[in-house]
mmCIF file of C-alpha atoms in Angstrom:
data_model
loop_
_atom_site.group_PDB
_atom_site.id
_atom_site.type_symbol
_atom_site.label_atom_id
_atom_site.label_comp_id
_atom_site.label_asym_id
_atom_site.label_seq_id
_atom_site.Cartn_x
_atom_site.Cartn_y
_atom_site.Cartn_z
ATOM 1 C CA MET A 18 -4.422 -34.121 -61.674
ATOM 2 C CA ALA A 19 -2.038 -33.157 -58.928
ATOM 3 C CA ALA A 20 -2.911 -33.544 -55.290
ATOM 4 C CA THR A 21 -3.537 -31.295 -52.910
ATOM 5 C CA ARG A 22 -1.852 -31.283 -49.579
ATOM 6 C CA THR A 23 -3.592 -29.284 -46.509
ATOM 7 C CA ALA A 24 -0.540 -28.659 -44.070
ATOM 8 C CA ALA A 25 -1.924 -30.301 -40.512
ATOM 9 C CA ARG A 26 -2.242 -27.287 -37.467
ATOM 10 C CA PRO A 27 0.101 -27.718 -35.423
ATOM 11 C CA ARG A 28 -1.810 -28.308 -31.818
ATOM 12 C CA GLU A 29 -1.522 -26.210 -29.167
ATOM 13 C CA PRO A 30 0.886 -26.820 -26.284
ATOM 14 C CA LEU A 31 -0.975 -28.968 -23.366
ATOM 15 C CA ARG A 32 -0.876 -26.643 -20.208
ATOM 16 C CA ARG A 33 -3.181 -26.133 -18.547
ATOM 17 C CA ASP A 34 -5.986 -23.337 -18.324
ATOM 18 C CA PRO A 35 -7.301 -22.247 -15.081
ATOM 19 C CA ALA A 36 -8.969 -18.743 -16.988
ATOM 20 C CA ASN A 37 -11.211 -21.103 -18.857
ATOM 21 C CA GLY A 38 -11.345 -24.310 -15.956
ATOM 22 C CA LEU A 39 -14.009 -24.997 -13.579
ATOM 23 C CA VAL A 40 -11.131 -26.699 -11.060
ATOM 24 C CA ALA A 41 -7.461 -25.823 -12.289
ATOM 25 C CA GLY A 42 -8.134 -25.678 -15.449
ATOM 26 C CA VAL A 43 -6.910 -29.534 -16.514
ATOM 27 C CA CYS A 44 -9.843 -30.777 -18.645
ATOM 28 C CA ALA A 45 -9.736 -27.545 -20.488
ATOM 29 C CA GLY A 46 -6.476 -27.748 -21.023
ATOM 30 C CA ILE A 47 -6.354 -31.350 -22.713
ATOM 31 C CA GLY A 48 -9.368 -29.782 -24.638
ATOM 32 C CA ARG A 49 -7.451 -27.205 -26.220
ATOM 33 C CA HIS A 50 -4.165 -29.451 -27.047
ATOM 34 C CA LEU A 51 -6.335 -32.384 -28.542
ATOM 35 C CA GLY A 52 -8.516 -29.702 -30.797
ATOM 36 C CA VAL A 53 -12.025 -30.942 -28.594
ATOM 37 C CA ASP A 54 -14.668 -29.186 -26.676
ATOM 38 C CA PRO A 55 -13.095 -29.193 -22.730
ATOM 39 C CA LEU A 56 -17.004 -30.447 -21.700
ATOM 40 C CA VAL A 57 -15.896 -33.760 -23.673
ATOM 41 C CA VAL A 58 -13.045 -34.364 -21.404
ATOM 42 C CA ARG A 59 -14.594 -33.516 -18.530
ATOM 43 C CA ILE A 60 -17.485 -36.016 -18.939
ATOM 44 C CA ALA A 61 -14.726 -38.627 -19.329
ATOM 45 C CA PHE A 62 -13.322 -37.597 -15.955
ATOM 46 C CA VAL A 63 -16.153 -37.866 -14.319
ATOM 47 C CA ALA A 64 -16.667 -41.272 -15.958
ATOM 48 C CA ALA A 65 -13.351 -42.375 -14.745
ATOM 49 C CA ALA A 66 -14.100 -40.867 -11.277
ATOM 50 C CA THR A 67 -16.964 -43.471 -10.784
ATOM 51 C CA ALA A 68 -14.802 -46.167 -12.159
ATOM 52 C CA GLY A 69 -12.919 -46.763 -8.270
ATOM 53 C CA GLY A 70 -12.116 -42.902 -8.146
ATOM 54 C CA VAL A 71 -9.170 -43.473 -10.811
ATOM 55 C CA GLY A 72 -10.125 -40.197 -12.386
ATOM 56 C CA ILE A 73 -9.207 -38.106 -9.270
ATOM 57 C CA VAL A 74 -5.788 -39.809 -9.488
ATOM 58 C CA LEU A 75 -6.220 -38.756 -12.758
ATOM 59 C CA TYR A 76 -6.806 -35.361 -12.410
ATOM 60 C CA GLY A 77 -4.260 -35.202 -10.060
ATOM 61 C CA LEU A 78 -1.069 -36.070 -12.356
ATOM 62 C CA ALA A 79 -2.360 -33.929 -14.892
ATOM 63 C CA TRP A 80 -2.173 -31.060 -12.328
ATOM 64 C CA LEU A 81 0.878 -32.125 -11.074
ATOM 65 C CA LEU A 82 2.555 -32.828 -14.383
ATOM 66 C CA MET A 83 1.410 -30.003 -16.215
ATOM 67 C CA PRO A 84 2.105 -26.156 -16.471
ATOM 68 C CA VAL A 85 -0.128 -23.009 -16.069
ATOM 69 C CA GLU A 86 -0.173 -21.303 -19.585
ATOM 70 C CA GLY A 87 2.245 -17.922 -19.203
ATOM 71 C CA GLU A 88 4.294 -20.154 -16.349
ATOM 72 C CA GLY A 89 7.417 -22.421 -17.519
ATOM 73 C CA GLU A 90 7.273 -25.339 -15.364
ATOM 74 C CA ALA A 91 4.481 -27.383 -13.374
ATOM 75 C CA PRO A 92 3.648 -27.593 -9.545
ATOM 76 C CA VAL A 93 6.034 -31.053 -10.062
ATOM 77 C CA ALA A 94 8.828 -29.283 -11.718
ATOM 78 C CA ARG A 95 8.678 -26.579 -8.035
ATOM 79 C CA LEU A 96 8.675 -29.273 -6.091
ATOM 80 C CA HIS A 97 11.650 -30.775 -7.752
ATOM 81 C CA ARG A 98 13.613 -27.540 -6.931
ATOM 82 C CA GLY A 99 13.137 -28.641 -3.722
ATOM 83 C CA ARG A 100 14.775 -31.810 -3.860
ATOM 84 C CA PRO A 101 16.920 -32.146 -1.478
ATOM 85 C CA THR A 102 13.791 -31.922 1.170
ATOM 86 C CA ILE A 103 11.912 -34.292 -1.281
ATOM 87 C CA GLU A 104 14.104 -36.323 -1.206
ATOM 88 C CA VAL A 105 14.929 -36.105 2.939
ATOM 89 C CA ALA A 106 10.916 -36.366 3.894
ATOM 90 C CA LEU A 107 10.543 -39.796 1.546
ATOM 91 C CA GLY A 108 13.951 -41.354 2.995
ATOM 92 C CA VAL A 109 12.247 -40.614 6.514
ATOM 93 C CA GLY A 110 9.334 -42.200 5.312
ATOM 94 C CA LEU A 111 10.611 -45.199 3.791
ATOM 95 C CA LEU A 112 13.077 -45.719 6.622
ATOM 96 C CA THR A 113 9.969 -45.719 9.334
ATOM 97 C CA LEU A 114 8.513 -48.223 6.707
ATOM 98 C CA ALA A 115 11.802 -50.401 7.133
ATOM 99 C CA PHE A 116 11.686 -49.979 11.047
ATOM 100 C CA LEU A 117 8.122 -51.026 11.126
ATOM 101 C CA LEU A 118 8.893 -54.197 8.470
ATOM 102 C CA THR A 119 11.668 -55.584 10.494
ATOM 103 C CA MET A 120 9.660 -54.775 13.777
ATOM 104 C CA ARG A 121 6.812 -57.039 12.608
ATOM 105 C CA ALA A 122 9.601 -60.050 11.586
ATOM 106 C CA LEU A 123 10.852 -59.907 15.067
ATOM 107 C CA GLY A 124 7.511 -60.323 16.014
ATOM 108 C CA LEU A 125 7.224 -56.974 17.894
ATOM 109 C CA TRP A 126 4.077 -55.580 15.961
ATOM 110 C CA PHE A 127 1.039 -54.310 17.725
ATOM 111 C CA SER A 128 -1.571 -53.587 14.818
ATOM 112 C CA ASP A 129 -1.277 -53.262 11.246
ATOM 113 C CA ALA A 130 -3.954 -50.375 11.602
ATOM 114 C CA VAL A 131 -0.879 -48.300 12.547
ATOM 115 C CA VAL A 132 1.810 -49.083 9.311
ATOM 116 C CA TRP A 133 0.233 -46.250 7.154
ATOM 117 C CA PRO A 134 -0.578 -43.758 9.457
ATOM 118 C CA VAL A 135 3.426 -43.639 10.709
ATOM 119 C CA VAL A 136 4.177 -43.432 7.386
ATOM 120 C CA LEU A 137 2.657 -40.673 6.155
ATOM 121 C CA VAL A 138 2.829 -39.090 9.671
ATOM 122 C CA ALA A 139 7.350 -39.671 9.456
ATOM 123 C CA GLY A 140 7.394 -38.467 5.865
ATOM 124 C CA GLY A 141 5.233 -35.256 6.155
ATOM 125 C CA GLY A 142 6.774 -33.986 9.435
ATOM 126 C CA ALA A 143 10.246 -34.122 8.069
ATOM 127 C CA LEU A 144 8.922 -32.390 5.196
ATOM 128 C CA LEU A 145 7.425 -29.935 7.357
ATOM 129 C CA TRP A 146 10.377 -29.779 9.659
ATOM 130 C CA ARG A 147 12.757 -29.750 6.828
ATOM 131 C CA GLN A 148 11.336 -25.811 5.439
ATOM 132 C CA SER A 149 11.918 -24.775 9.274
ATOM 133 C CA VAL A 150 15.173 -25.494 9.406
ATOM 134 C CA ALA A 151 16.224 -25.035 6.128
ATOM 135 C CA PRO A 152 20.020 -23.174 6.053
ATOM 136 C CA ASP A 153 19.952 -20.090 4.554
ATOM 137 C CA ARG A 154 21.571 -19.418 1.079
ATOM 138 C CA PRO A 155 25.255 -19.034 1.862
ATOM 139 C CA GLN A 156 26.556 -15.203 1.408
ATOM 140 C CA PRO A 157 29.935 -14.650 -0.765
ATOM 141 C CA LEU A 158 32.674 -13.103 1.835
ATOM 142 C CA ALA A 159 34.864 -9.745 0.627
ATOM 143 C CA ARG A 160 37.786 -8.734 2.880
ATOM 144 C CA ALA A 161 37.775 -5.292 4.122
ATOM 145 C CA GLY A 162 40.856 -4.484 5.453
ATOM 146 C CA GLY A 163 41.329 -6.616 8.084
ATOM 147 C CA LEU A 164 38.365 -7.669 8.517
ATOM 148 C CA VAL A 165 36.080 -10.502 6.254
ATOM 149 C CA ILE A 166 32.414 -9.753 6.048
ATOM 150 C CA PRO A 167 29.371 -11.471 3.703
ATOM 151 C CA THR A 168 28.121 -9.568 0.687
ATOM 152 C CA PRO A 169 25.010 -10.510 -0.623
ATOM 153 C CA GLU A 170 24.275 -11.450 -4.042
ATOM 154 C CA PRO A 171 21.710 -8.476 -5.535
ATOM 155 C CA ALA A 172 18.630 -10.821 -5.767
ATOM 156 C CA ASP A 173 16.521 -11.486 -8.386
ATOM 157 C CA PRO A 174 12.539 -10.975 -8.490
ATOM 158 C CA GLU A 175 11.857 -13.991 -10.497
ATOM 159 C CA GLU A 176 14.110 -16.316 -8.603
ATOM 160 C CA GLU A 177 12.840 -15.322 -5.303
ATOM 161 C CA ARG A 178 8.876 -15.554 -6.390
ATOM 162 C CA ARG A 179 9.951 -19.284 -7.389
ATOM 163 C CA GLU A 180 11.637 -19.536 -4.306
ATOM 164 C CA ARG A 181 8.999 -18.604 -2.413
ATOM 165 C CA ALA A 182 6.377 -20.799 -4.934
ATOM 166 C CA ALA A 183 8.641 -24.002 -4.416
ATOM 167 C CA VAL A 184 8.172 -23.931 -0.334
ATOM 168 C CA VAL A 185 4.690 -23.090 -0.177
ATOM 169 C CA SER A 186 4.595 -26.074 -2.393
ATOM 170 C CA ARG A 187 6.620 -28.524 -0.348
ATOM 171 C CA THR A 188 4.294 -27.045 2.855
ATOM 172 C CA GLY A 189 1.557 -27.767 1.148
ATOM 173 C CA LEU A 190 2.557 -31.422 0.593
ATOM 174 C CA GLY A 191 3.970 -32.185 4.406
ATOM 175 C CA ILE A 192 0.296 -31.314 5.396
ATOM 176 C CA VAL A 193 -1.517 -33.169 2.989
ATOM 177 C CA LEU A 194 0.623 -36.149 3.998
ATOM 178 C CA VAL A 195 0.003 -35.541 7.691
ATOM 179 C CA LEU A 196 -3.647 -35.090 7.342
ATOM 180 C CA ALA A 197 -3.884 -37.944 5.523
ATOM 181 C CA ALA A 198 -2.219 -40.144 8.143
ATOM 182 C CA GLY A 199 -4.838 -38.884 9.991
ATOM 183 C CA VAL A 200 -7.893 -40.020 8.131
ATOM 184 C CA VAL A 201 -6.538 -43.524 7.315
ATOM 185 C CA PHE A 202 -5.477 -44.277 10.807
ATOM 186 C CA LEU A 203 -9.161 -43.217 11.588
ATOM 187 C CA GLN A 204 -10.987 -45.432 9.073
ATOM 188 C CA THR A 205 -9.101 -48.492 9.513
ATOM 189 C CA THR A 206 -9.530 -47.960 12.850
ATOM 190 C CA GLY A 207 -12.733 -47.569 12.492
ATOM 191 C CA ALA A 208 -13.452 -44.212 14.540
ATOM 192 C CA LEU A 209 -13.973 -42.324 11.029
ATOM 193 C CA SER A 210 -17.494 -43.049 11.664
ATOM 194 C CA ALA A 211 -17.683 -41.677 15.317
ATOM 195 C CA ALA A 212 -15.703 -38.538 14.333
ATOM 196 C CA ARG A 213 -18.096 -37.221 11.663
ATOM 197 C CA ASP A 214 -21.160 -37.409 14.184
ATOM 198 C CA VAL A 215 -18.861 -35.639 16.931
ATOM 199 C CA LEU A 216 -18.073 -32.939 14.098
ATOM 200 C CA PHE A 217 -21.784 -32.873 13.129
ATOM 201 C CA THR A 218 -22.316 -32.038 16.756
ATOM 202 C CA VAL A 219 -20.080 -29.727 16.888
ATOM 203 C CA VAL A 220 -21.711 -27.797 14.114
ATOM 204 C CA VAL A 221 -25.526 -28.166 15.251
ATOM 205 C CA VAL A 222 -24.301 -26.479 18.584
ATOM 206 C CA ALA A 223 -22.492 -23.949 17.080
ATOM 207 C CA ALA A 224 -25.599 -23.368 14.792
ATOM 208 C CA ALA A 225 -27.874 -23.501 17.941
ATOM 209 C CA LEU A 226 -25.928 -20.955 20.040
ATOM 210 C CA GLY A 227 -25.931 -18.660 16.731
ATOM 211 C CA ILE A 228 -29.333 -18.103 16.957
ATOM 212 C CA ILE A 229 -29.710 -17.856 20.232
ATOM 213 C CA LEU A 230 -26.664 -15.261 20.794
ATOM 214 C CA ALA A 231 -27.289 -13.414 17.117
ATOM 215 C CA PRO A 232 -29.304 -11.040 18.509
ATOM 216 C CA LEU A 233 -27.149 -10.225 21.410
ATOM 217 C CA ILE A 234 -24.344 -9.826 19.015
ATOM 218 C CA VAL A 235 -25.731 -7.290 16.895
ATOM 219 C CA ARG A 236 -27.271 -4.696 20.305
ATOM 220 C CA LEU A 237 -23.597 -5.387 21.175
ATOM 221 C CA ALA A 238 -22.094 -4.430 17.889
ATOM 222 C CA ARG A 239 -24.573 -0.875 17.485
ATOM 223 C CA SER A 240 -24.341 0.135 21.162
ATOM 224 C CA LEU A 241 -20.010 -0.363 20.530
ATOM 225 C CA ALA A 242 -20.535 1.717 17.457
ATOM 226 C CA SER A 243 -22.717 4.525 18.751
ATOM 227 C CA GLU A 244 -20.448 4.708 21.904
ATOM 228 C CA ARG A 245 -17.718 5.406 19.418
ATOM 229 C CA GLU A 246 -19.181 7.654 17.576
ATOM 230 C CA GLU A 247 -20.349 9.394 20.613
ATOM 231 C CA ARG A 248 -16.878 9.395 21.214
ATOM 232 C CA ILE A 249 -15.428 11.102 18.350
ATOM 233 C CA ARG A 250 -17.779 13.891 18.439
ATOM 234 C CA SER A 251 -16.996 14.276 22.156
ATOM 235 C CA GLN A 252 -13.645 14.675 21.566
ATOM 236 C CA ALA A 253 -14.262 16.783 18.412
ATOM 237 C CA ARG A 254 -16.584 19.021 20.665
ATOM 238 C CA ALA A 255 -13.267 19.019 23.079
ATOM 239 C CA GLU A 256 -10.878 20.180 20.449
ATOM 240 C CA MET A 257 -12.909 23.261 18.861
ATOM 241 C CA GLY A 258 -13.262 24.290 22.382
ATOM 242 C CA ALA A 259 -9.538 24.433 23.428
ATOM 243 C CA HIS A 260 -8.608 26.056 19.842
ATOM 244 C CA LEU A 261 -11.816 28.733 20.634
ATOM 245 C CA HIS A 262 -10.566 28.876 23.940
ATOM 246 C CA ASP A 263 -6.530 29.598 22.918
ATOM 247 C CA SER A 264 -7.507 31.776 19.895
ATOM 248 C CA VAL A 265 -10.657 33.740 19.387
ATOM 249 C CA LEU A 266 -11.710 33.874 22.986
ATOM 250 C CA GLN A 267 -8.273 35.426 24.366
ATOM 251 C CA THR A 268 -7.946 37.662 21.263
ATOM 252 C CA LEU A 269 -11.844 39.058 22.076
ATOM 253 C CA ALA A 270 -9.426 39.998 25.521
ATOM 254 C CA LEU A 271 -6.818 41.836 23.666
ATOM 255 C CA VAL A 272 -9.946 43.753 21.937
ATOM 256 C CA GLN A 273 -11.606 45.159 25.354
ATOM 257 C CA LYS A 274 -7.926 45.561 26.425
ATOM 258 C CA ARG A 275 -6.912 47.784 23.316
ATOM 259 C CA ALA A 276 -10.916 49.367 22.285
ATOM 260 C CA ALA A 277 -8.977 53.163 22.198
ATOM 261 C CA ASP A 278 -6.436 52.218 19.542
ATOM 262 C CA PRO A 279 -8.427 51.213 16.411
ATOM 263 C CA ARG A 280 -5.940 50.340 14.007
ATOM 264 C CA ALA A 281 -4.148 47.603 16.624
ATOM 265 C CA VAL A 282 -8.020 46.401 16.912
ATOM 266 C CA ALA A 283 -8.255 45.579 13.533
ATOM 267 C CA ALA A 284 -4.991 44.346 13.069
ATOM 268 C CA LEU A 285 -5.689 41.714 15.517
ATOM 269 C CA ALA A 286 -9.574 41.131 13.648
ATOM 270 C CA ARG A 287 -7.209 40.419 10.697
ATOM 271 C CA THR A 288 -4.826 38.448 12.813
ATOM 272 C CA GLN A 289 -7.036 35.809 14.169
ATOM 273 C CA GLU A 290 -9.636 36.393 10.626
ATOM 274 C CA ARG A 291 -6.164 34.610 8.946
ATOM 275 C CA GLU A 292 -5.694 32.362 11.621
ATOM 276 C CA LEU A 293 -9.131 30.967 11.614
ATOM 277 C CA ARG A 294 -9.129 30.679 7.908
ATOM 278 C CA SER A 295 -5.958 28.323 7.882
ATOM 279 C CA TRP A 296 -7.785 26.577 10.828
ATOM 280 C CA LEU A 297 -11.024 25.279 8.785
ATOM 281 C CA ALA A 298 -8.826 24.991 6.022
ATOM 282 C CA GLY A 299 -6.930 22.598 7.725
ATOM 283 C CA ARG A 300 -4.349 24.293 6.650
ATOM 284 C CA GLU A 301 -2.720 25.289 10.257
ATOM 285 C CA GLY A 302 0.493 23.242 11.130
ATOM 286 C CA HIS A 303 1.634 22.497 7.474
ATOM 287 C CA PRO A 304 4.252 25.723 7.235
ATOM 288 C CA ASP A 305 5.884 23.489 4.300
ATOM 289 C CA ARG A 306 2.463 23.608 1.831
ATOM 290 C CA LEU A 307 2.266 26.861 -0.263
ATOM 291 C CA ALA A 308 -1.066 28.102 0.923
ATOM 292 C CA ALA A 309 0.182 27.989 4.778
ATOM 293 C CA ALA A 310 3.753 29.848 4.145
ATOM 294 C CA LEU A 311 1.751 32.372 1.995
ATOM 295 C CA GLU A 312 -0.630 32.605 4.908
ATOM 296 C CA ALA A 313 2.273 33.149 7.368
ATOM 297 C CA ALA A 314 4.282 35.578 5.019
ATOM 298 C CA ALA A 315 1.287 37.914 4.706
ATOM 299 C CA GLY A 316 0.522 38.134 8.968
ATOM 300 C CA GLU A 317 4.421 39.032 9.180
ATOM 301 C CA VAL A 318 3.714 42.030 7.067
ATOM 302 C CA GLU A 319 0.571 42.662 8.702
ATOM 303 C CA ARG A 320 2.241 43.171 12.042
ATOM 304 C CA ALA A 321 4.970 45.035 10.553
ATOM 305 C CA HIS A 322 3.689 47.780 8.853
ATOM 306 C CA GLY A 323 -0.106 47.484 9.795
ATOM 307 C CA VAL A 324 -1.297 47.022 6.258
ATOM 308 C CA ASP A 325 -4.385 44.372 5.275
ATOM 309 C CA VAL A 326 -3.066 41.566 3.161
ATOM 310 C CA GLU A 327 -5.585 39.475 1.626
ATOM 311 C CA VAL A 328 -4.587 35.770 0.546
ATOM 312 C CA VAL A 329 -6.386 33.336 -1.839
ATOM 313 C CA VAL A 330 -4.851 30.530 -2.896
ATOM 314 C CA VAL A 331 -6.668 28.101 -5.144
ATOM 315 C CA GLY A 332 -4.804 24.515 -4.422
ATOM 316 C CA ASP A 333 -2.128 23.410 -2.765
ATOM 317 C CA LEU A 334 1.804 21.743 -3.127
ATOM 318 C CA ASP A 335 4.235 21.178 -0.897
ATOM 319 C CA LEU A 336 6.836 23.216 -0.949
ATOM 320 C CA ASP A 337 11.171 22.105 -2.190
ATOM 321 C CA GLY A 338 13.664 24.289 -2.381
ATOM 322 C CA ARG A 339 12.092 26.426 -5.275
ATOM 323 C CA GLY A 340 8.569 26.739 -3.908
ATOM 324 C CA GLU A 341 10.706 28.566 -0.508
ATOM 325 C CA ALA A 342 12.348 30.889 -2.993
ATOM 326 C CA LEU A 343 8.664 31.434 -5.086
ATOM 327 C CA VAL A 344 7.591 32.545 -1.157
ATOM 328 C CA ALA A 345 10.600 34.667 -0.638
ATOM 329 C CA ALA A 346 10.157 36.522 -3.453
ATOM 330 C CA ALA A 347 6.504 36.693 -3.106
ATOM 331 C CA ARG A 348 6.794 37.992 0.812
ATOM 332 C CA GLU A 349 9.399 40.533 -0.742
ATOM 333 C CA ALA A 350 6.262 41.737 -3.037
ATOM 334 C CA MET A 351 4.538 42.002 -0.031
ATOM 335 C CA ILE A 352 6.957 44.262 2.204
ATOM 336 C CA ASN A 353 7.292 46.687 -0.959
ATOM 337 C CA ALA A 354 3.297 47.048 -1.550
ATOM 338 C CA ALA A 355 2.962 47.791 1.676
ATOM 339 C CA LYS A 356 5.989 50.079 2.189
ATOM 340 C CA PHE A 357 5.289 52.007 -1.016
ATOM 341 C CA GLY A 358 1.516 51.764 -1.717
ATOM 342 C CA ALA A 359 0.348 54.353 0.566
ATOM 343 C CA GLY A 360 -1.447 52.130 2.660
ATOM 344 C CA SER A 361 -4.070 50.402 0.214
ATOM 345 C CA PRO A 362 -4.988 46.814 0.808
ATOM 346 C CA VAL A 363 -2.656 44.603 -0.487
ATOM 347 C CA ASP A 364 -4.344 41.434 -2.381
ATOM 348 C CA VAL A 365 -2.030 38.112 -2.828
ATOM 349 C CA TYR A 366 -3.634 35.514 -5.421
ATOM 350 C CA ALA A 367 -2.072 32.088 -5.736
ATOM 351 C CA GLU A 368 -3.027 29.027 -8.352
ATOM 352 C CA ALA A 369 -0.964 25.278 -7.726
ATOM 353 C CA SER A 370 -2.008 22.543 -9.660
ATOM 354 C CA ASP A 371 0.374 19.580 -11.932
ATOM 355 C CA GLY A 372 3.701 21.058 -10.125
ATOM 356 C CA ARG A 373 3.524 24.496 -11.404
ATOM 357 C CA MET A 374 2.626 27.672 -9.191
ATOM 358 C CA GLN A 375 2.038 31.016 -9.684
ATOM 359 C CA VAL A 376 1.647 34.098 -7.201
ATOM 360 C CA PHE A 377 -0.280 37.797 -7.764
ATOM 361 C CA VAL A 378 0.791 40.459 -5.570
ATOM 362 C CA ARG A 379 -1.449 43.379 -6.144
ATOM 363 C CA ASP A 380 -1.571 46.812 -4.630
ATOM 364 C CA ARG A 381 -3.352 50.239 -5.860
ATOM 365 C CA GLY A 382 -1.380 52.811 -4.720
ATOM 366 C CA PRO A 383 0.664 55.160 -6.550
ATOM 367 C CA GLY A 384 2.868 53.069 -8.460
ATOM 368 C CA PHE A 385 6.268 53.413 -10.391
ATOM 369 C CA ASP A 386 8.603 53.351 -13.333
ATOM 370 C CA ALA A 387 10.465 50.110 -12.896
ATOM 371 C CA ALA A 388 12.480 51.462 -15.218
ATOM 372 C CA ALA A 389 13.233 55.237 -13.606
ATOM 373 C CA VAL A 390 14.886 52.658 -10.581
ATOM 374 C CA PRO A 391 18.248 53.421 -9.664
ATOM 375 C CA PRO A 392 21.208 50.521 -9.762
ATOM 376 C CA ASP A 393 21.566 50.693 -6.581
ATOM 377 C CA ARG A 394 18.185 49.847 -5.029
ATOM 378 C CA ARG A 395 18.482 45.804 -5.574
ATOM 379 C CA GLY A 396 14.977 45.085 -3.287
ATOM 380 C CA VAL A 397 13.078 44.292 -6.597
ATOM 381 C CA ARG A 398 16.252 43.094 -9.251
ATOM 382 C CA GLU A 399 17.468 40.886 -6.689
ATOM 383 C CA SER A 400 15.437 39.970 -4.108
ATOM 384 C CA ILE A 401 12.652 38.632 -6.321
ATOM 385 C CA VAL A 402 13.395 39.320 -10.239
ATOM 386 C CA GLY A 403 16.986 37.563 -9.542
ATOM 387 C CA ARG A 404 15.686 35.092 -6.984
ATOM 388 C CA MET A 405 13.159 33.468 -9.236
ATOM 389 C CA ALA A 406 15.422 33.355 -12.255
ATOM 390 C CA ARG A 407 18.064 31.574 -10.207
ATOM 391 C CA HIS A 408 15.443 28.650 -9.412
ATOM 392 C CA GLY A 409 14.237 28.358 -12.959
ATOM 393 C CA GLY A 410 11.285 30.964 -12.431
ATOM 394 C CA HIS A 411 10.319 33.911 -13.672
ATOM 395 C CA ALA A 412 8.842 37.817 -12.229
ATOM 396 C CA ALA A 413 7.191 40.192 -13.734
ATOM 397 C CA ILE A 414 6.279 43.408 -12.222
ATOM 398 C CA HIS A 415 3.213 45.760 -13.986
ATOM 399 C CA SER A 416 2.939 49.472 -12.838
ATOM 400 C CA ALA A 417 2.573 52.606 -14.199
ATOM 401 C CA PRO A 418 2.952 56.126 -12.202
ATOM 402 C CA GLY A 419 -0.558 56.212 -10.578
ATOM 403 C CA GLY A 420 -2.486 52.793 -11.384
ATOM 404 C CA GLY A 421 -1.221 50.581 -8.886
ATOM 405 C CA THR A 422 0.933 47.651 -9.010
ATOM 406 C CA GLU A 423 1.474 43.827 -10.084
ATOM 407 C CA VAL A 424 3.969 41.557 -9.151
ATOM 408 C CA GLU A 425 4.024 37.653 -11.148
ATOM 409 C CA LEU A 426 5.597 35.279 -10.308
ATOM 410 C CA THR A 427 5.366 31.586 -11.913
ATOM 411 C CA LEU A 428 7.742 29.130 -11.183
ATOM 412 C CA PRO A 429 6.902 25.739 -13.927
ATOM 413 C CA GLU A 430 7.002 22.464 -13.038
ATOM 414 C CA ALA A 431 10.458 20.806 -12.285
ATOM 415 C CA PRO A 432 12.349 19.169 -15.083
#
């Protein structure tokens, strides 16, 4: 009977798994690599940590040596890419240690408690200072005429990200060394317990002051918020009053002066109504948008020809060259409606969405036969139809004798 052999399942690569880890994903990565429950690995590390802190050291070494899932290098590799900086810091620390040992041999020695703190401070300080004074990358030079100018190479985003990560890692290591030097010095001199007492006192005093001053701080914050709201309301009232004085009150004064001219009064009222609508809709002062541009064109036509022009815009878009051509064609259609509409009101309806704009200009005048327009009359043919065609749009004129006129302008989304 032939023996069957089951192929062994390949192990997962040894990588940290922060997504499923409790601290840094070391235990989760080791468990996945060994094919065991990560809880077993965590229990082993905790047991080793209670045995003189060995588990903590092993966990730190694993964190340094194991890369993260999805990344190609471990933290120690990022540190290694800054090898000159690490070597300088290590060299400074060793030179400091050698100097202190020489001082001991010569009998010029103060206390053994300062040996390791001084060595750690020297190494960490060298690491931090090396980061701050590291020279920039040399740039290749190029000759342009009689000048030699630097030509920076194109930056690689991935390389820049790795370099920033390496700088942060080396800076963090320097900070840890300096802090460790302080802790070691306090421990060896017996001042660590005193420092803990001072820290505990500071925490207690801060908590007591917080409880005492919390109601005052809350009242002060509420007062500041109320004052800010009142200031905003006052500014809004002042702005509204200034606008009403500059627009409505001035128009009412003109209406009183021209009360004998109903046509002038109606034109003033229409102009003021359009301005107020634009102000309430937030379109005032934005002539580079479709709605404001159509409102401005309608106001010009009303003032020039004395015909009511009603504008309704659904949606709004910024105007580019194509949009400006659409507004110009719509203005020409309004002028034609005012001239040949026998005094009937002109209705303008516009829609704008997803980069597409469409404008309809209607009047209830006598209408006309578009086919009967003489060839030398180029207003409709060039200013409306031709202009829209040149900018990738379309213009359609629907009119019949006695049935009014509608001009449809369509500008599709830019390719």
